[in-house]
Coordinates of C-alpha atoms in Angstrom, one line a residue:
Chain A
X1482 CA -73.1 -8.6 -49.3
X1483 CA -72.3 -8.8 -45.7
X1484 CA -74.7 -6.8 -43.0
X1485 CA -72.8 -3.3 -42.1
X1486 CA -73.2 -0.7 -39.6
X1487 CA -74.3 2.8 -41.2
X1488 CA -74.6 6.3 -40.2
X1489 CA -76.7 7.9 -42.6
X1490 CA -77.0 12.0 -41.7
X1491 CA -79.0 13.9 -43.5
X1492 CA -81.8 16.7 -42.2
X1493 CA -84.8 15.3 -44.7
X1494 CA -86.9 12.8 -42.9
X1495 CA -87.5 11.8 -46.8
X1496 CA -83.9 10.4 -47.3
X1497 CA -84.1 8.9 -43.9
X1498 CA -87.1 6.3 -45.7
X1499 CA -85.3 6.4 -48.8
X1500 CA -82.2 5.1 -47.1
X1501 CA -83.9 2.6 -45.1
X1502 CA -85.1 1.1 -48.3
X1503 CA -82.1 1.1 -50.4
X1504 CA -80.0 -0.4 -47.7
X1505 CA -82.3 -2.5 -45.8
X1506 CA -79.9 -5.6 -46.0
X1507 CA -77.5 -3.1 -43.4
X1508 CA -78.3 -2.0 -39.9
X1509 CA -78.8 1.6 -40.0
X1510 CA -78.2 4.6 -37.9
X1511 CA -80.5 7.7 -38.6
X1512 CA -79.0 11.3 -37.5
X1513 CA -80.8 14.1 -38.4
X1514 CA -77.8 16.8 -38.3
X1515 CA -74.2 17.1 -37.9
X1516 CA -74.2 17.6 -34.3
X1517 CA -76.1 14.0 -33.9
X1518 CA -73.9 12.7 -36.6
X1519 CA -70.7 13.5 -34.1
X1520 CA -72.6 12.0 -30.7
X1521 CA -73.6 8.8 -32.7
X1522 CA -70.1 8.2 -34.0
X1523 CA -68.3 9.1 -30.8
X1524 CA -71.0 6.9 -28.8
X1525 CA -70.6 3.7 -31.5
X1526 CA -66.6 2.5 -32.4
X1527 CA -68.7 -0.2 -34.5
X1528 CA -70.0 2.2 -37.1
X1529 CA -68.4 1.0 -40.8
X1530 CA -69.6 3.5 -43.4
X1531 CA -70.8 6.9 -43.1
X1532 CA -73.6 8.9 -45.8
X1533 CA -72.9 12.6 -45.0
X1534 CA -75.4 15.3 -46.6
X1535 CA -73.1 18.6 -47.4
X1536 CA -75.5 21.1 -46.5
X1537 CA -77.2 20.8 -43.3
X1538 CA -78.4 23.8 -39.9
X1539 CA -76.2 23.6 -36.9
X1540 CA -73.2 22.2 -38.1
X1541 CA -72.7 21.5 -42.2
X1542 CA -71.4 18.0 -43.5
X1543 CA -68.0 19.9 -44.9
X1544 CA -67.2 20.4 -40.3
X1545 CA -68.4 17.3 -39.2
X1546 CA -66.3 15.9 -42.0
X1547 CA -63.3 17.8 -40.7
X1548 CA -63.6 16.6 -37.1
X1549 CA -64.1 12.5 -37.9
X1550 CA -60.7 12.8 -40.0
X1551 CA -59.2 15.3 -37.4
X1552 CA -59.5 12.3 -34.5
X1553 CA -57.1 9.7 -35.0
X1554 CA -59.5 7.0 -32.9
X1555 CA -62.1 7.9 -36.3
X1556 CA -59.7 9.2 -39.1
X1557 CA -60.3 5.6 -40.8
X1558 CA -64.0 5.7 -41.1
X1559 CA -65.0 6.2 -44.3
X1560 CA -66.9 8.9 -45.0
X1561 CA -69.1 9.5 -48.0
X1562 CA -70.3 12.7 -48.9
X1563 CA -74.0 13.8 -50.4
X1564 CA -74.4 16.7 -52.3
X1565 CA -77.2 18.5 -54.4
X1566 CA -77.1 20.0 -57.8
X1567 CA -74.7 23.5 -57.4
X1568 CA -72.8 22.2 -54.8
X1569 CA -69.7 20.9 -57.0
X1570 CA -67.6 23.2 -55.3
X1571 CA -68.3 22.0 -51.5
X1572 CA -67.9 18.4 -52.9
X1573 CA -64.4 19.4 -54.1
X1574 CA -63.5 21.2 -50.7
X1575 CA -64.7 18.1 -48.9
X1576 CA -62.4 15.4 -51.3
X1577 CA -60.1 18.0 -50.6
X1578 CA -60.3 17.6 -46.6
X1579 CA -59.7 13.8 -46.9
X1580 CA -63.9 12.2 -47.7
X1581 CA -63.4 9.2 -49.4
X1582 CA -66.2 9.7 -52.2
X1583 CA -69.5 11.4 -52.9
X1584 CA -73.0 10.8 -54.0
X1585 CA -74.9 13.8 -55.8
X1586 CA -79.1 13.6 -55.1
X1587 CA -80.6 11.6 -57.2
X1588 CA -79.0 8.9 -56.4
X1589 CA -79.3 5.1 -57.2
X1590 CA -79.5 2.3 -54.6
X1591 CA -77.3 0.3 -56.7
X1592 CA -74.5 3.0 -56.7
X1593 CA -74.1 3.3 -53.2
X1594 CA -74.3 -0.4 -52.5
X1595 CA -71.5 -0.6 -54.9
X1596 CA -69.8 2.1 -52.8
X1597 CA -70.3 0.8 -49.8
X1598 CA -68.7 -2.8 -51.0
X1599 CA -65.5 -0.9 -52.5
X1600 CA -65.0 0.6 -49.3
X1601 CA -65.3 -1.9 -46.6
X1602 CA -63.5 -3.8 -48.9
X1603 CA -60.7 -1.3 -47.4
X1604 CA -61.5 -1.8 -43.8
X1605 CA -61.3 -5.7 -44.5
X1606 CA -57.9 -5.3 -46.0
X1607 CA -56.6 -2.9 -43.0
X1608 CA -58.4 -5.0 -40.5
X1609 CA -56.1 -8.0 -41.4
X1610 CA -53.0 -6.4 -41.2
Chain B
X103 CA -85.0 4.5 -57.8
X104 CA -87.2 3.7 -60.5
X105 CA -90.3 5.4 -61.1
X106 CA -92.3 2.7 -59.4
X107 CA -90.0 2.8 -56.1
X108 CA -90.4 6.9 -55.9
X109 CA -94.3 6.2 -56.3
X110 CA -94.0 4.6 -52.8
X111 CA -92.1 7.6 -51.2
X112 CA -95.0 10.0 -52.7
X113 CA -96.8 10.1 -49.7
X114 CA -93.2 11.0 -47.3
X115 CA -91.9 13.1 -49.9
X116 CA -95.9 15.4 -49.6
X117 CA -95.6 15.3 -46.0
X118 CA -92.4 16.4 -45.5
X119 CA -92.1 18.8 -48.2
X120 CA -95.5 20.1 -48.7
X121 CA -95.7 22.0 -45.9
X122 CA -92.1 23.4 -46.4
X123 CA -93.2 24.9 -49.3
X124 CA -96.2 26.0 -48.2
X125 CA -94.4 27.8 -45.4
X126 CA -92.0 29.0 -48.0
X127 CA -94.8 30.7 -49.7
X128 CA -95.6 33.3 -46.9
X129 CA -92.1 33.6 -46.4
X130 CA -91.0 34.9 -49.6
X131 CA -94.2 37.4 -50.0
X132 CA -92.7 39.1 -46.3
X133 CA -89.0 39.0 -47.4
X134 CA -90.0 40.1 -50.9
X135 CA -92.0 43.2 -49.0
X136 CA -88.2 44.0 -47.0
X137 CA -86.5 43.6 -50.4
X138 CA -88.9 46.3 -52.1
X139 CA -88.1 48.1 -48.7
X140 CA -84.6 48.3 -49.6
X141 CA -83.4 45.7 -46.6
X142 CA -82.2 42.2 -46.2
X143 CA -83.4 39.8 -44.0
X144 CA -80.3 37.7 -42.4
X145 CA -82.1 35.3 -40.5
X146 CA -85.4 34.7 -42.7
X147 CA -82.6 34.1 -45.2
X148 CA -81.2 31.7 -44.0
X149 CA -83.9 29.8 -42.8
X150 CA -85.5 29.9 -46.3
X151 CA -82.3 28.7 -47.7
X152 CA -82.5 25.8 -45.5
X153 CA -85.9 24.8 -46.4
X154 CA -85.1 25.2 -50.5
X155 CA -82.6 23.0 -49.9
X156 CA -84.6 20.7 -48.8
X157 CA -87.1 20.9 -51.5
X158 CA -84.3 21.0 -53.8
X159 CA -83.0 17.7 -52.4
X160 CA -86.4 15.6 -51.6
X161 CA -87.4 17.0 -55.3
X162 CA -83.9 15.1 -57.0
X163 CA -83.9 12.3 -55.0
X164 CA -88.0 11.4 -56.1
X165 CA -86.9 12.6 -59.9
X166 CA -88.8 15.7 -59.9
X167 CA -86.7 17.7 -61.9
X168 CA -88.9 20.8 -62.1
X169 CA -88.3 20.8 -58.9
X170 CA -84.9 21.1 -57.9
X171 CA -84.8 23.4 -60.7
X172 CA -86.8 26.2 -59.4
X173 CA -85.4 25.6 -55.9
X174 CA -82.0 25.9 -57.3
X175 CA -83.0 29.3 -58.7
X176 CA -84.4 30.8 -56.1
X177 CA -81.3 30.1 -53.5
X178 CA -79.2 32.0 -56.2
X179 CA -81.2 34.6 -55.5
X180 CA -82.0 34.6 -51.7
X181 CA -77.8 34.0 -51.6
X182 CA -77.4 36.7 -54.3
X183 CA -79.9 39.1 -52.3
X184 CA -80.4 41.5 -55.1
X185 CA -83.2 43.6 -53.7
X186 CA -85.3 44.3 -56.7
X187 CA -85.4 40.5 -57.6
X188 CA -88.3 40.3 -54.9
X189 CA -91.0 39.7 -57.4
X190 CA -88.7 36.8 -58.7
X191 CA -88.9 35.1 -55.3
X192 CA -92.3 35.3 -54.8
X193 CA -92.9 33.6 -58.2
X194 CA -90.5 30.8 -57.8
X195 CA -92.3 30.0 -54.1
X196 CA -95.8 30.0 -56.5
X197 CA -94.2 27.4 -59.1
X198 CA -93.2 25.2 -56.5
X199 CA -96.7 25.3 -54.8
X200 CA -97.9 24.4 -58.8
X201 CA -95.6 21.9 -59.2
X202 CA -96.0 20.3 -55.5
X203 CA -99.9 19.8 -56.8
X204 CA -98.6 18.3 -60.0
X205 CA -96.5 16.2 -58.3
X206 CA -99.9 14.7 -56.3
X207 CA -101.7 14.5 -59.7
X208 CA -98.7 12.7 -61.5
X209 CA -97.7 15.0 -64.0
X210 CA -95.0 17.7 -64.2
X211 CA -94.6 20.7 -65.9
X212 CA -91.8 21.4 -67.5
X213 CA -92.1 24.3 -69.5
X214 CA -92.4 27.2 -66.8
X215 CA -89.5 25.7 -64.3
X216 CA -87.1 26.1 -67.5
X217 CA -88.7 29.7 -67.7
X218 CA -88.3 30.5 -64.7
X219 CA -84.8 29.7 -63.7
X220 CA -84.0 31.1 -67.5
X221 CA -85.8 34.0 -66.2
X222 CA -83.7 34.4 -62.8
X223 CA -80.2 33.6 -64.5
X224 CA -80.9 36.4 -66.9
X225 CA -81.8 38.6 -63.7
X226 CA -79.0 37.6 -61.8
X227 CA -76.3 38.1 -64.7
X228 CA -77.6 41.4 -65.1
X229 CA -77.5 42.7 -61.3
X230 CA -73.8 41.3 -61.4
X231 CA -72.5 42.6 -64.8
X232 CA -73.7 46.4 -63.0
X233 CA -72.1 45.6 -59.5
X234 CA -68.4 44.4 -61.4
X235 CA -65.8 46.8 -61.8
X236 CA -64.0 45.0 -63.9
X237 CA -65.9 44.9 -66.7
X238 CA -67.0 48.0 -68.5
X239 CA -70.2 48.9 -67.5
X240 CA -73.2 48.9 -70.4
X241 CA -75.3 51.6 -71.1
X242 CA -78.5 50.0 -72.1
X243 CA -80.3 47.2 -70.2
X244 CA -79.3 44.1 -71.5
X245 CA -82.4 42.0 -72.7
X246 CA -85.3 42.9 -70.6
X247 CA -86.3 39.4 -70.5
X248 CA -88.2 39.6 -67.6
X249 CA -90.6 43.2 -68.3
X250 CA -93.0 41.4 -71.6
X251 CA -96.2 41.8 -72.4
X252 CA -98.4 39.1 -73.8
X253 CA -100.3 40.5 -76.9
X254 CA -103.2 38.7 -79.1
X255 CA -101.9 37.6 -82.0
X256 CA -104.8 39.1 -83.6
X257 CA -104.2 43.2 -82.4
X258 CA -100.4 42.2 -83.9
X259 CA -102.1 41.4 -87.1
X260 CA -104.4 44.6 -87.3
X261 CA -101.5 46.9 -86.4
X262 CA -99.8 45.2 -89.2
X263 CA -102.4 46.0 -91.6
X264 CA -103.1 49.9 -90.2
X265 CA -98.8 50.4 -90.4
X266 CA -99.4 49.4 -93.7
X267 CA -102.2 52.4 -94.6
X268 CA -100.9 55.0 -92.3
X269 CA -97.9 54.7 -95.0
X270 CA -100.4 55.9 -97.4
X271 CA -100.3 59.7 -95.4
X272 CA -103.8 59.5 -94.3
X273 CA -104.1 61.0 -90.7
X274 CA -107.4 58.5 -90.0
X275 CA -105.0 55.6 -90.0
X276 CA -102.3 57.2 -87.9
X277 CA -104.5 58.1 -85.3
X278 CA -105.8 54.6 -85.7
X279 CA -103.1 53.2 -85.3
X280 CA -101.8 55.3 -82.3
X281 CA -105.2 54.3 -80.2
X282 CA -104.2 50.6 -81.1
X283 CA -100.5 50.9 -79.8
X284 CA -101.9 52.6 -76.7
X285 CA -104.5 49.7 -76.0
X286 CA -101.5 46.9 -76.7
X287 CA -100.1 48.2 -73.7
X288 CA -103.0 47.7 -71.4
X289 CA -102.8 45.0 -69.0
X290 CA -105.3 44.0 -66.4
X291 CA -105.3 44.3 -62.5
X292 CA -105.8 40.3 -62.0
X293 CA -102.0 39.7 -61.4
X294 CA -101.5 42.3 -58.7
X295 CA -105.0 41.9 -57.1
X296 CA -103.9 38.3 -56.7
X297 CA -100.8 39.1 -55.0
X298 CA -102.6 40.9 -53.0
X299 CA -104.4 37.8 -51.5
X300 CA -100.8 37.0 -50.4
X301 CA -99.6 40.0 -48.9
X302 CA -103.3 40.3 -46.5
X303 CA -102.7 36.8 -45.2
X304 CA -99.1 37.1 -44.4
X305 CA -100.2 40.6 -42.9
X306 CA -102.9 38.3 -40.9
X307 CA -100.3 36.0 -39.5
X308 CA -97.7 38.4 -38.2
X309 CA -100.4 40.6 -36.7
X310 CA -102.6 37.9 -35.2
X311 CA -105.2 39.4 -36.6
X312 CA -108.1 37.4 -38.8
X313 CA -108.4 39.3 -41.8
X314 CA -110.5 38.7 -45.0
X315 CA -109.6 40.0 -48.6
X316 CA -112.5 40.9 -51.2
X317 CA -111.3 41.5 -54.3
X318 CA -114.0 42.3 -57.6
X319 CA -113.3 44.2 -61.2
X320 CA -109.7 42.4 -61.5
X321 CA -110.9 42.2 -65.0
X322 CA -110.6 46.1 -65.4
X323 CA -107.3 46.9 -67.6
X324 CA -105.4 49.5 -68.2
X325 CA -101.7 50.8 -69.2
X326 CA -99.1 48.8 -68.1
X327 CA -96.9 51.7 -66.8
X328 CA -99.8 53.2 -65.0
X329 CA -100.3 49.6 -63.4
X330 CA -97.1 49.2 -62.7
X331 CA -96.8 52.2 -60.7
X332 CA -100.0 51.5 -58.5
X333 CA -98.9 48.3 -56.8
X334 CA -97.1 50.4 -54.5
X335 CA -99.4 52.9 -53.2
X336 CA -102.4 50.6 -53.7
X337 CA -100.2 48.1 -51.2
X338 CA -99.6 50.7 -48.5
X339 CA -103.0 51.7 -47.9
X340 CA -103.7 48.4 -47.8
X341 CA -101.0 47.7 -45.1
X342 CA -102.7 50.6 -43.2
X343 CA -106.0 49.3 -43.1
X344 CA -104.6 46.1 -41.8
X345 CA -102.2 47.5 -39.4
X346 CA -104.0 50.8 -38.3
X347 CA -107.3 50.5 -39.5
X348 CA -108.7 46.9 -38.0
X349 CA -109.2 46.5 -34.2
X350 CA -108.3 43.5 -32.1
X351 CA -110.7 40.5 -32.2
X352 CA -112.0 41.2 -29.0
X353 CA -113.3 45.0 -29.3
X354 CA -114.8 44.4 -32.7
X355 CA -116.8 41.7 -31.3
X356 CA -118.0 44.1 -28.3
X357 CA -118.6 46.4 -31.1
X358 CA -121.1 44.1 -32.5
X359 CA -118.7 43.2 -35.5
X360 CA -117.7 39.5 -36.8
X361 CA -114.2 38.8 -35.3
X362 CA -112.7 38.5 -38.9
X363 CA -111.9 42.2 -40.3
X364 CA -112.7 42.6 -43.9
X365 CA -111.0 44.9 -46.7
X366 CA -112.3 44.7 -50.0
X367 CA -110.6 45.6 -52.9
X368 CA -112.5 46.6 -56.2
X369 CA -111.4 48.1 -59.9
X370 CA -114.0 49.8 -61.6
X371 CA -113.7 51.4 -65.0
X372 CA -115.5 54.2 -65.2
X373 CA -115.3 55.3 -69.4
X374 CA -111.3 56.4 -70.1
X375 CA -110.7 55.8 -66.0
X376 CA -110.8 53.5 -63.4
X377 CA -111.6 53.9 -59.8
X378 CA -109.6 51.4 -57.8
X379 CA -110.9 51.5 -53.8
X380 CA -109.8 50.0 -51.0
X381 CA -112.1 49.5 -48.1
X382 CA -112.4 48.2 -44.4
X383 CA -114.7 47.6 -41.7
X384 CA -112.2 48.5 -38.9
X385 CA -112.2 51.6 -36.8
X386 CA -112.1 54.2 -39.2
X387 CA -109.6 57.2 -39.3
X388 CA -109.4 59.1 -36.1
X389 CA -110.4 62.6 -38.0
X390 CA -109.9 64.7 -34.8
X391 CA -106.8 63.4 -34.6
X392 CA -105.9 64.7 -38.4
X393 CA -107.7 68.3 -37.9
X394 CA -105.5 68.9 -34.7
X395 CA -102.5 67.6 -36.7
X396 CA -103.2 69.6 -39.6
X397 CA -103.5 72.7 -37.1
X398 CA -100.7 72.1 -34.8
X399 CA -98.8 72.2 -39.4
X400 CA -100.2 75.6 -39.9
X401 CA -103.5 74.5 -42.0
X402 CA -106.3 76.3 -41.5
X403 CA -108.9 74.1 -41.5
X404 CA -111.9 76.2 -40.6
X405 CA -113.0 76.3 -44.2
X406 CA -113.0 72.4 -45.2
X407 CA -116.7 71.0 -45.3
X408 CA -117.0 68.2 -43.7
X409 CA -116.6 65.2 -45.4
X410 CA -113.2 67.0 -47.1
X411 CA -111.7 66.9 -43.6
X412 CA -110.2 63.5 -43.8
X413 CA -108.3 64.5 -47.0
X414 CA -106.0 66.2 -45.0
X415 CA -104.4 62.8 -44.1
X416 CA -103.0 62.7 -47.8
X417 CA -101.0 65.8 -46.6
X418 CA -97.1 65.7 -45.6
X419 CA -96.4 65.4 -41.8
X420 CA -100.4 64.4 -40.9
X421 CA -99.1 60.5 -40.3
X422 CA -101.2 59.7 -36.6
X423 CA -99.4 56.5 -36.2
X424 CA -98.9 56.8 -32.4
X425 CA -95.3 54.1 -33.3
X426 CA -94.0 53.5 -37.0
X427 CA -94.5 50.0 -37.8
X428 CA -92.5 47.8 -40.4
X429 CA -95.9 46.8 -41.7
X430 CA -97.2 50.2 -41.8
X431 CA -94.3 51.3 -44.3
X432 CA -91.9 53.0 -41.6
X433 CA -93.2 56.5 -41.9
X434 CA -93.8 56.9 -45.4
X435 CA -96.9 58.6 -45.3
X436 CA -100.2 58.9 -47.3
X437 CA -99.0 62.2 -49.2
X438 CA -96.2 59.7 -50.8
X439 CA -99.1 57.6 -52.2
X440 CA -100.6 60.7 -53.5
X441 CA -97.8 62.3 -54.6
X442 CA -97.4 59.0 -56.6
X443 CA -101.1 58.8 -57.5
X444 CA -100.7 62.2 -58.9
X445 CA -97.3 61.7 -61.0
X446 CA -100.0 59.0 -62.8
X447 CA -102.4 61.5 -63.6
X448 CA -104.7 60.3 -60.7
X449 CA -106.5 61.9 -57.8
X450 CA -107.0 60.2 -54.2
X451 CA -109.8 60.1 -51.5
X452 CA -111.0 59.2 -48.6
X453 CA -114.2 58.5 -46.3
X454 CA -114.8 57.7 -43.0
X455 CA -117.1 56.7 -41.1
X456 CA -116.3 56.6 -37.0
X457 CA -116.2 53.0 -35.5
X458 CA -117.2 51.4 -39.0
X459 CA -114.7 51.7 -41.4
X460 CA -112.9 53.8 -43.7
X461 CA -112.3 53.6 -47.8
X462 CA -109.7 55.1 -49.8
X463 CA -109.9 55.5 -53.4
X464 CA -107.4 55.9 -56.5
X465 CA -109.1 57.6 -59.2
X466 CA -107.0 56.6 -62.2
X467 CA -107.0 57.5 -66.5
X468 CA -106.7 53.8 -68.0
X469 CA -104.4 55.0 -71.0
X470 CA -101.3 57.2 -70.8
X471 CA -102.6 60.3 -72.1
X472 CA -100.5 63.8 -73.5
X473 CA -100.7 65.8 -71.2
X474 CA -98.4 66.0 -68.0
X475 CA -99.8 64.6 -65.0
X476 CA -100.3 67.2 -62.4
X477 CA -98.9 67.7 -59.0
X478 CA -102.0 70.2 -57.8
X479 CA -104.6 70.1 -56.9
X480 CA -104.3 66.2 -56.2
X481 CA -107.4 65.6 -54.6
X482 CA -110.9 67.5 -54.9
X483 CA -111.8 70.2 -52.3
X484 CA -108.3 70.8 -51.1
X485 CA -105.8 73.1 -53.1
X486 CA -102.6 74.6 -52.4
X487 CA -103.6 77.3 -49.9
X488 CA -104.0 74.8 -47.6
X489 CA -100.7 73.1 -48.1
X490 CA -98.5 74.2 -44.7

């Protein structure tokens, strides 16, 4: 699989290492909260794929969501959403307010690498038109 | 993540969440002590809702699904905020602390995190079916899940076989029986002695104050209702002798005292009774401060001896607290606790000694006996003439 650019954003240091691992054929952004999420995206036009935790201080994933697909320079960024166990009712509201899939915790690195190749398979596609 | 790759996130996953729920430990013994005090706590809330999250996350992605269990039940209830589920919060910060060690050891229970969140979701149905209007409201409590009592199979099997005689009409086995039932309910004072452990170090933290819990004769048993009922007096004199009674570092040490205040807690049974105390080695009550109270209330306090003088801080109105402190139970004063050491059948006291200390003591039957418990005299020495 070709090397992408990800944002992974999530306030546990613990997926931050779990990440690392599970995509370390990809260059990885770390942002601890949704309010870094937003400088890191806004900073970075080369960013391909972003891991969004739901439930996060400051500013939750279901906001920061809202605002990338609210800009029209970052509307096409996909965003995938992470959830916990309970919070099947955020994950609707976010699919609802245009993410383009979700993970729940635990999840496998072999599922999101298969995400991660459906969607850029998207960008590709868009890219050469 | 297989098993092997979580194995190499152990040591990230105990540094990270270890000390959250550590940290969540003290904070669910204060916010369970607002709960019982009838008031939420936005922001400690929230913050502990953050940090279960976290566990709850870190604990799925590693496997551990005891783990995200328990944290799932307990932000139900911190986002339910049903008051009298306070206990429930406190033992759900416990399992995780359990399970956090299990985690180190390789090997998780399963058993109690399915009991537990069993035990909240029946807790939590039940607050909700009473706050609906839309549903018809029942009139008996709907499976006291939660309020059991753990019995020897063995007592089951002699009450069997004395229910089986006292059939027979004879008044020995009826009585015998009766004296068996009454035992069944006894309980002993370990469980809330040990939560007691709890409550003095969070008291320590938020008053900056080193302090030092003794606790002896948790063995001692008796009824369960009576038990019940003493957790919350036994726990504000206990707040008062860390709040009021204990000095600050630096004058006990002038006073020739170790830095760290002590309060001891003992149960002793003393044939049908128990004497619960609870001591300290801080300053000791400010008894000319109580006999000029008591005056200024009408009590004429010429005829006390001595050593009954500092009773009269059981009475209403004698509270000295120069500011009501949240920790010191926000003016609910002594004569509460002996107004609800008396509705047990109990009596209290007290003795001072200036600059050394001061111990209180709850002087308790074991067993729930026929008679009604009195209201006076509640302690020895003082009756109702003296009552303003």
């Amino acid at each position: 699989m070709r090397r992408r650019k990800i944002l992974v954003v999530d306030d546990s240091a613990l997926l931050h290492r779990m990440y690392d691992f599970m995509l370390s054929g990809h260059e990885l952004i770390h942002a601890a909260d949704g309010v870094e999420a937003l400088e890191r995206i806004a900073a970075d036009a080369d960013i391909e794929v972003v891991f969004l935790d739901i439930n996060m201080p400051r500013l939750d994933g279901l906001e920061v969501l809202r605002r990338i697909k609210a800009d029209p320079k970052t509307r096409a960024l996909p965003v995938i959403m992470v959830s916990t166990h309970g919070e099947e009712h955020d994950t609707k509201r976010a699919m609802a307010a245009g993410a383009d899939g979700y993970v729940k915790k635990p999840f496998r690195q072999d599922a999101i690498a298969q995400l991660i190749g459906t969607l850029t398979v998207g960008l590709t596609l868009r890219a050469a038109e | 993540m297989s098993v092997d790759d979580a194995a190499r996130f152990l040591p990230y996953f105990l540094d990270e969440t270890g000390p959250l729920v550590d940290g969540l430990g003290l904070a669910m013994v204060a916010l369970e002590a607002r709960w019982t005090a009838g008031e939420r706590d936005a922001a400690g809330e929230q913050r502990a809702l953050g940090d279960v999250h976290t566990i709850k996350g870190n604990g799925a992605m590693m496997g551990y699904e005891p783990i995200q269990q328990v944290a799932h039940a307990l932000e139900d209830l911190l986002e339910a905020g049903d008051l009298g589920a306070g206990g429930l919060l406190v033992r759900g910060a416990d399992l995780l602390q359990a399970l956090m060690q299990g985690c180190d050891g390789g090997a998780l229970e399963t058993a109690p995190a399915a009991a537990y969140a069993a035990a909240v979701a029946a807790r939590l149905s039940r607050a909700t079916e009473t706050v609906s209007l839309s549903r018809p409201l029942r009139l008996s409590p709907v499976g006291k899940a939660a309020d059991t009592i753990r019995v020897p199979f063995q007592r089951l099997d002699e009450l069997t076989a004395l229910a089986a005689s006292a059939a027979d009409g004879d008044g020995t086995a009826a009585r015998h029986l009766h004296r068996t039932l009454l035992e069944l309910r006894h309980v002993s004072l370990a469980g809330l002695f040990d939560r007691f452990g709890r409550h003095v170090r969070e008291l320590a933290r938020l008053l900056g104050q080193p302090i030092r819990l003794e606790i002896s004769g948790g063995d001692a048993t008796l009824d369960k209702a009576i038990a019940d009922r003493l957790g919350e007096p036994l726990l504000h004199v206990v707040r008062n002798a860390a709040a009021h009674g204990v000095e600050p570092p630096a004058d006990r040490l002038a006073a020739g005292k170790p830095a760290e205040a002590t309060i001891a807690i003992t149960a002793e049974p003393v044939g049908s009774r128990v004497l619960v105390t609870v001591s300290d080695d801080g300053r000791g009550l400010d008894v000319a401060a109580i006999i000029a109270r008591a005056r200024r209330l009408g009590v004429d306090t010429a005829e006390l001896p001595s050593h009954e003088l500092p009773l009269l801080v059981f009475l209403p109105g004698l509270s000295t607290a120069a500011q009501v402190t949240p920790l010191a139970g926000r003016g609910v004063g002594l004569d509460v606790v002996a107004t609800s050491i008396g509705a047990l059948g109990g009596t209290v006291g007290v003795v001072t000694t200036p600059g050394q200390g001061a111990r209180f003591w709850f002087d308790l039957p074991r067993t729930l006996g026929r008679e009604a418990p009195t209201r006076a005299p509640l302690f020895a020495g003082l009756d109702s003439r003296m009552m303003p």
